[in-house]
CSV table of N, CA, C and O in Angstrom, one decimal:
chain,number,residue,atom,x,y,z
A,1,GLY,N,94.5,71.6,103.1
A,1,GLY,CA,95.2,72.7,103.6
A,1,GLY,C,96.5,72.3,104.2
A,1,GLY,O,96.9,71.1,104.3
A,2,LEU,N,97.3,73.2,104.7
A,2,LEU,CA,98.6,72.9,105.2
A,2,LEU,C,98.6,72.5,106.7
A,2,LEU,O,99.5,71.9,107.2
A,3,GLY,N,97.5,72.7,107.4
A,3,GLY,CA,97.4,72.2,108.8
A,3,GLY,C,98.1,73.2,109.7
A,3,GLY,O,98.4,74.3,109.3
A,4,SER,N,98.4,72.8,110.8
A,4,SER,CA,99.1,73.6,111.8
A,4,SER,C,100.6,73.6,111.6
A,4,SER,O,101.1,72.7,110.9
A,5,PRO,N,101.3,74.6,112.1
A,5,PRO,CA,102.8,74.7,111.9
A,5,PRO,C,103.4,73.4,112.4
A,5,PRO,O,104.4,72.9,111.8
A,6,SER,N,102.9,72.8,113.5
A,6,SER,CA,103.6,71.6,114.0
A,6,SER,C,103.3,70.4,113.1
A,6,SER,O,104.1,69.4,113.1
A,7,ASP,N,102.3,70.4,112.2
A,7,ASP,CA,102.0,69.4,111.3
A,7,ASP,C,102.8,69.5,110.0
A,7,ASP,O,102.8,68.6,109.1
A,8,THR,N,103.4,70.7,109.7
A,8,THR,CA,104.0,71.0,108.5
A,8,THR,C,105.5,71.0,108.5
A,8,THR,O,106.1,71.6,109.4
A,9,ARG,N,106.2,70.4,107.5
A,9,ARG,CA,107.6,70.4,107.4
A,9,ARG,C,108.0,70.7,106.0
A,9,ARG,O,107.4,70.3,105.1
A,10,VAL,N,109.0,71.6,105.8
A,10,VAL,CA,109.5,72.0,104.5
A,10,VAL,C,110.9,71.6,104.3
A,10,VAL,O,111.7,71.8,105.3
A,11,GLU,N,111.2,71.2,103.2
A,11,GLU,CA,112.6,70.9,102.8
A,11,GLU,C,112.9,71.4,101.4
A,11,GLU,O,112.0,71.5,100.6
A,12,ILE,N,114.2,71.7,101.1
A,12,ILE,CA,114.6,72.1,99.8
A,12,ILE,C,115.5,71.0,99.3
A,12,ILE,O,116.3,70.4,100.0
A,13,GLU,N,115.3,70.6,98.0
A,13,GLU,CA,116.1,69.6,97.4
A,13,GLU,C,116.8,70.1,96.2
A,13,GLU,O,116.2,70.7,95.3
A,14,ASP,N,118.1,70.0,96.2
A,14,ASP,CA,118.9,70.5,95.1
A,14,ASP,C,119.9,69.4,94.7
A,14,ASP,O,119.8,68.3,95.2
A,15,ALA,N,120.9,69.7,93.9
A,15,ALA,CA,121.9,68.7,93.4
A,15,ALA,C,122.7,68.1,94.6
A,15,ALA,O,123.2,67.0,94.5
A,16,GLU,N,122.8,68.9,95.7
A,16,GLU,CA,123.5,68.4,96.9
A,16,GLU,C,122.7,67.5,97.8
A,16,GLU,O,123.2,67.0,98.8
A,17,GLY,N,121.4,67.4,97.6
A,17,GLY,CA,120.6,66.6,98.4
A,17,GLY,C,119.4,67.4,99.0
A,17,GLY,O,119.1,68.5,98.6
A,18,ARG,N,118.9,66.9,100.1
A,18,ARG,CA,117.7,67.5,100.8
A,18,ARG,C,118.2,68.2,102.0
A,18,ARG,O,119.0,67.7,102.8
A,19,LYS,N,117.7,69.4,102.3
A,19,LYS,CA,118.0,70.2,103.4
A,19,LYS,C,116.7,70.7,104.1
A,19,LYS,O,115.8,71.2,103.4
A,20,PRO,N,116.6,70.7,105.4
A,20,PRO,CA,115.4,71.3,106.0
A,20,PRO,C,115.4,72.8,105.9
A,20,PRO,O,116.4,73.4,105.9
A,21,CYS,N,114.1,73.3,105.9
A,21,CYS,CA,113.9,74.8,105.9
A,21,CYS,C,113.2,75.2,107.2
A,21,CYS,O,112.2,74.5,107.5
A,22,GLN,N,113.6,76.2,107.8
A,22,GLN,CA,112.9,76.7,109.0
A,22,GLN,C,111.6,77.5,108.5
A,22,GLN,O,111.7,78.4,107.8
A,23,THR,N,110.5,77.1,109.0
A,23,THR,CA,109.2,77.7,108.7
A,23,THR,C,109.0,78.9,109.7
A,23,THR,O,109.3,78.8,110.9
A,24,GLY,N,108.5,80.0,109.2
A,24,GLY,CA,108.2,81.1,110.0
A,24,GLY,C,106.7,81.4,110.2
A,24,GLY,O,106.3,81.9,111.2
A,25,TYR,N,105.9,81.0,109.1
A,25,TYR,CA,104.5,81.2,109.2
A,25,TYR,C,103.8,80.1,108.3
A,25,TYR,O,104.3,79.8,107.2
A,26,VAL,N,102.8,79.5,108.8
A,26,VAL,CA,102.0,78.5,108.1
A,26,VAL,C,100.6,78.8,108.3
A,26,VAL,O,100.0,79.0,109.4
A,27,ASP,N,99.9,78.9,107.1
A,27,ASP,CA,98.4,79.1,107.1
A,27,ASP,C,97.9,78.2,105.9
A,27,ASP,O,98.7,77.6,105.2
A,28,ASN,N,96.6,78.1,105.8
A,28,ASN,CA,96.1,77.2,104.7
A,28,ASN,C,96.5,77.7,103.3
A,28,ASN,O,96.6,76.8,102.4
A,29,ASN,N,96.7,79.0,103.1
A,29,ASN,CA,97.0,79.5,101.8
A,29,ASN,C,98.4,80.1,101.7
A,29,ASN,O,98.7,80.6,100.6
A,30,GLN,N,99.2,80.0,102.7
A,30,GLN,CA,100.5,80.7,102.7
A,30,GLN,C,101.5,80.0,103.6
A,30,GLN,O,101.1,79.5,104.7
A,31,LEU,N,102.7,79.9,103.1
A,31,LEU,CA,103.8,79.3,104.0
A,31,LEU,C,105.0,80.2,103.7
A,31,LEU,O,105.4,80.4,102.6
A,32,ASN,N,105.6,80.6,104.8
A,32,ASN,CA,106.9,81.4,104.7
A,32,ASN,C,108.0,80.5,105.4
A,32,ASN,O,107.8,80.0,106.4
A,33,CYS,N,109.1,80.4,104.7
A,33,CYS,CA,110.2,79.7,105.2
A,33,CYS,C,111.5,80.3,104.8
A,33,CYS,O,111.6,81.0,103.8
A,34,GLN,N,112.6,80.0,105.5
A,34,GLN,CA,113.9,80.5,105.2
A,34,GLN,C,114.7,79.4,104.4
A,34,GLN,O,114.9,78.3,104.9
A,35,LEU,N,115.1,79.7,103.2
A,35,LEU,CA,115.9,78.8,102.4
A,35,LEU,C,117.3,78.8,102.8
A,35,LEU,O,117.9,79.9,103.2
A,36,PRO,N,118.0,77.7,102.7
A,36,PRO,CA,119.5,77.7,103.0
A,36,PRO,C,120.2,78.6,102.0
A,36,PRO,O,119.8,78.7,100.8
A,37,GLY,N,121.3,79.3,102.4
A,37,GLY,CA,122.0,80.2,101.6
A,37,GLY,C,122.9,79.6,100.6
A,37,GLY,O,123.6,80.3,99.8
A,38,THR,N,123.0,78.3,100.6
A,38,THR,CA,124.0,77.6,99.7
A,38,THR,C,123.4,77.1,98.4
A,38,THR,O,124.0,76.4,97.6
A,39,LEU,N,122.1,77.4,98.1
A,39,LEU,CA,121.4,76.9,96.9
A,39,LEU,C,121.9,77.6,95.7
A,39,LEU,O,122.2,78.8,95.6
A,40,ARG,N,122.1,76.8,94.6
A,40,ARG,CA,122.5,77.4,93.3
A,40,ARG,C,121.7,76.6,92.2
A,40,ARG,O,121.7,75.3,92.3
A,41,GLY,N,121.2,77.2,91.3
A,41,GLY,CA,120.5,76.6,90.2
A,41,GLY,C,119.1,76.1,90.5
A,41,GLY,O,118.4,76.6,91.3
A,42,ARG,N,118.7,75.0,89.9
A,42,ARG,CA,117.4,74.4,90.0
A,42,ARG,C,117.3,73.7,91.3
A,42,ARG,O,118.2,72.9,91.7
A,43,ALA,N,116.2,73.9,92.0
A,43,ALA,CA,115.9,73.2,93.2
A,43,ALA,C,114.4,72.9,93.3
A,43,ALA,O,113.6,73.4,92.5
A,44,TYR,N,114.0,72.1,94.3
A,44,TYR,CA,112.6,71.8,94.5
A,44,TYR,C,112.2,72.1,96.0
A,44,TYR,O,113.0,71.8,96.9
A,45,VAL,N,111.1,72.7,96.2
A,45,VAL,CA,110.5,72.9,97.5
A,45,VAL,C,109.6,71.7,97.7
A,45,VAL,O,108.6,71.5,97.0
A,46,ASN,N,109.8,71.0,98.8
A,46,ASN,CA,108.9,69.9,99.2
A,46,ASN,C,108.2,70.2,100.5
A,46,ASN,O,108.9,70.6,101.5
A,47,VAL,N,106.9,70.2,100.5
A,47,VAL,CA,106.1,70.5,101.7
A,47,VAL,C,105.4,69.2,102.2
A,47,VAL,O,104.7,68.6,101.4
A,48,PHE,N,105.7,68.8,103.4
A,48,PHE,CA,105.1,67.6,104.0
A,48,PHE,C,104.1,68.1,105.1
A,48,PHE,O,104.4,68.9,105.9
A,49,VAL,N,102.9,67.5,105.1
A,49,VAL,CA,101.9,67.7,106.1
A,49,VAL,C,101.6,66.3,106.7
A,49,VAL,O,101.2,65.4,106.0
A,50,ARG,N,101.7,66.3,108.0
A,50,ARG,CA,101.5,65.1,108.8
A,50,ARG,C,102.3,63.9,108.2
A,50,ARG,O,101.9,62.8,108.1
A,51,GLY,N,103.6,64.2,107.8
A,51,GLY,CA,104.5,63.2,107.3
A,51,GLY,C,104.3,62.8,105.8
A,51,GLY,O,105.1,62.0,105.3
A,52,ARG,N,103.3,63.3,105.1
A,52,ARG,CA,103.1,62.9,103.7
A,52,ARG,C,103.4,64.1,102.8
A,52,ARG,O,103.1,65.3,103.1
A,53,LEU,N,104.0,63.9,101.6
A,53,LEU,CA,104.3,64.9,100.7
A,53,LEU,C,103.0,65.5,100.2
A,53,LEU,O,102.2,64.8,99.6
A,54,ALA,N,102.8,66.8,100.4
A,54,ALA,CA,101.6,67.5,100.0
A,54,ALA,C,101.8,68.4,98.8
A,54,ALA,O,100.9,68.8,98.1
A,55,PHE,N,103.1,68.8,98.6
A,55,PHE,CA,103.3,69.8,97.6
A,55,PHE,C,104.8,69.7,97.2
A,55,PHE,O,105.7,69.6,98.0
A,56,ARG,N,105.0,69.8,95.9
A,56,ARG,CA,106.4,69.8,95.3
A,56,ARG,C,106.4,70.8,94.2
A,56,ARG,O,105.7,70.6,93.2
A,57,LYS,N,107.3,71.8,94.2
A,57,LYS,CA,107.4,72.8,93.2
A,57,LYS,C,108.8,73.1,92.8
A,57,LYS,O,109.7,73.3,93.7
A,58,PRO,N,109.2,73.1,91.5
A,58,PRO,CA,110.5,73.5,91.2
A,58,PRO,C,110.7,75.0,91.3
A,58,PRO,O,109.8,75.8,91.1
A,59,ILE,N,111.9,75.5,91.7
A,59,ILE,CA,112.3,76.9,91.8
A,59,ILE,C,113.7,77.1,91.2
A,59,ILE,O,114.4,76.1,91.1
A,60,ALA,N,113.9,78.3,90.8
A,60,ALA,CA,115.3,78.6,90.3
A,60,ALA,C,115.9,79.5,91.3
A,60,ALA,O,115.3,80.4,91.9
A,61,THR,N,117.2,79.2,91.6
A,61,THR,CA,117.9,80.0,92.7
A,61,THR,C,119.2,80.6,92.1
A,61,THR,O,119.7,80.1,91.0
A,62,THR,N,119.6,81.7,92.7
A,62,THR,CA,120.9,82.3,92.2
A,62,THR,C,121.5,82.9,93.5
A,62,THR,O,120.9,83.1,94.5
A,63,ALA,N,122.8,83.2,93.3
A,63,ALA,CA,123.6,83.9,94.4
A,63,ALA,C,123.1,85.3,94.6
A,63,ALA,O,122.8,86.0,93.6
A,64,VAL,N,123.0,85.7,95.8
A,64,VAL,CA,122.6,87.1,96.2
A,64,VAL,C,123.6,87.6,97.2
A,64,VAL,O,124.3,86.9,97.8
A,65,SER,N,123.5,88.9,97.4
A,65,SER,CA,124.2,89.5,98.5
A,65,SER,C,123.3,90.4,99.4
A,65,SER,O,122.2,90.8,98.9
A,66,PRO,N,123.7,90.6,100.6
A,66,PRO,CA,122.8,91.4,101.5
A,66,PRO,C,122.6,92.8,100.9
A,66,PRO,O,123.4,93.4,100.2
A,67,GLY,N,121.4,93.4,101.1
A,67,GLY,CA,121.1,94.7,100.7
A,67,GLY,C,120.7,95.6,101.8
A,67,GLY,O,120.3,95.1,102.9
A,68,LEU,N,120.8,96.9,101.6
A,68,LEU,CA,120.4,97.9,102.6
A,68,LEU,C,119.3,98.8,102.0
A,68,LEU,O,119.4,99.0,100.8
A,69,PHE,N,118.4,99.3,102.8
A,69,PHE,CA,117.5,100.2,102.4
A,69,PHE,C,117.9,101.6,102.8
A,69,PHE,O,118.4,101.8,103.9
A,70,ALA,N,117.8,102.6,101.9
A,70,ALA,CA,118.1,104.0,102.3
A,70,ALA,C,117.0,104.6,103.0
A,70,ALA,O,115.8,104.4,102.7
A,71,ALA,N,117.3,105.4,104.0
A,71,ALA,CA,116.3,106.1,104.8
A,71,ALA,C,115.4,107.0,104.0
A,71,ALA,O,114.3,107.2,104.3
A,72,ASN,N,116.0,107.6,102.9
A,72,ASN,CA,115.3,108.6,102.1
A,72,ASN,C,114.5,107.9,101.0
A,72,ASN,O,113.7,108.6,100.3
A,73,GLY,N,114.6,106.6,100.9
A,73,GLY,CA,113.8,105.9,99.9
A,73,GLY,C,114.4,105.9,98.5
A,73,GLY,O,113.8,105.4,97.5
A,74,TYR,N,115.5,106.6,98.2
A,74,TYR,CA,116.1,106.8,96.9
A,74,TYR,C,117.4,106.0,96.7
A,74,TYR,O,118.0,106.1,95.7
A,75,GLY,N,117.8,105.2,97.7
A,75,GLY,CA,119.0,104.4,97.5
A,75,GLY,C,120.3,105.1,97.8
A,75,GLY,O,121.3,104.6,97.5
A,76,ARG,N,120.2,106.3,98.4
A,76,ARG,CA,121.4,107.1,98.7
A,76,ARG,C,121.3,107.7,100.1
A,76,ARG,O,120.2,107.9,100.6
A,77,GLY,N,122.4,107.9,100.7
A,77,GLY,CA,122.3,108.6,102.0
A,77,GLY,C,122.4,107.5,103.1
A,77,GLY,O,122.9,106.4,102.9
A,78,LEU,N,121.9,107.9,104.3
A,78,LEU,CA,121.9,107.0,105.4
A,78,LEU,C,121.1,105.7,105.2
A,78,LEU,O,120.0,105.8,104.6
A,79,ALA,N,121.6,104.6,105.8
A,79,ALA,CA,120.8,103.4,105.7
A,79,ALA,C,119.7,103.4,106.7
A,79,ALA,O,119.8,104.0,107.8
A,80,ALA,N,118.6,102.8,106.3
A,80,ALA,CA,117.5,102.6,107.3
A,80,ALA,C,117.7,101.3,108.1
A,80,ALA,O,118.0,100.3,107.5
A,81,GLY,N,117.6,101.4,109.4
A,81,GLY,CA,117.9,100.3,110.2
A,81,GLY,C,117.8,100.6,111.7
A,81,GLY,O,117.4,101.7,112.0
A,82,GLN,N,118.0,99.6,112.4
A,82,GLN,CA,118.0,99.7,113.9
A,82,GLN,C,119.2,99.0,114.5
A,82,GLN,O,119.6,98.0,114.0
A,83,VAL,N,119.6,99.6,115.6
A,83,VAL,CA,120.7,99.0,116.3
A,83,VAL,C,120.2,98.7,117.7
A,83,VAL,O,119.6,99.6,118.4
A,84,VAL,N,120.4,97.5,118.2
A,84,VAL,CA,120.1,97.1,119.6
A,84,VAL,C,121.4,96.7,120.3
A,84,VAL,O,122.1,95.8,119.8
A,85,ARG,N,121.7,97.4,121.3
A,85,ARG,CA,122.9,97.1,122.1
A,85,ARG,C,122.5,96.5,123.4
A,85,ARG,O,121.7,97.1,124.1
A,86,VAL,N,123.1,95.3,123.7
A,86,VAL,CA,122.8,94.6,124.9
A,86,VAL,C,124.1,94.4,125.6
A,86,VAL,O,125.0,94.0,125.1
A,87,THR,N,124.0,94.8,126.9
A,87,THR,CA,125.2,94.6,127.8
A,87,THR,C,124.9,93.7,128.9
A,87,THR,O,123.7,93.7,129.4
A,88,ALA,N,125.8,93.0,129.4
A,88,ALA,CA,125.6,92.0,130.5
A,88,ALA,C,125.8,92.7,131.8
A,88,ALA,O,126.4,93.7,132.0
């Protein structure tokens, strides 16, 4: 298994080298992580458990742009979202 979150480290490896990935969730059967936004083309996801390589998988990446969800569910009209305003 993947062990605990503190035992697990994820990195992405592409033509520019290796970059760490921030993990958000780690379980024995699932791992969620945030990939760097600069990836292009073929890359590898490397998962280390207790310092040893436990998993290596090739992935294909492409450029993306942020998206919004429509409140009506049809892609038109007001955007679905939340605003939090914090004042000092």
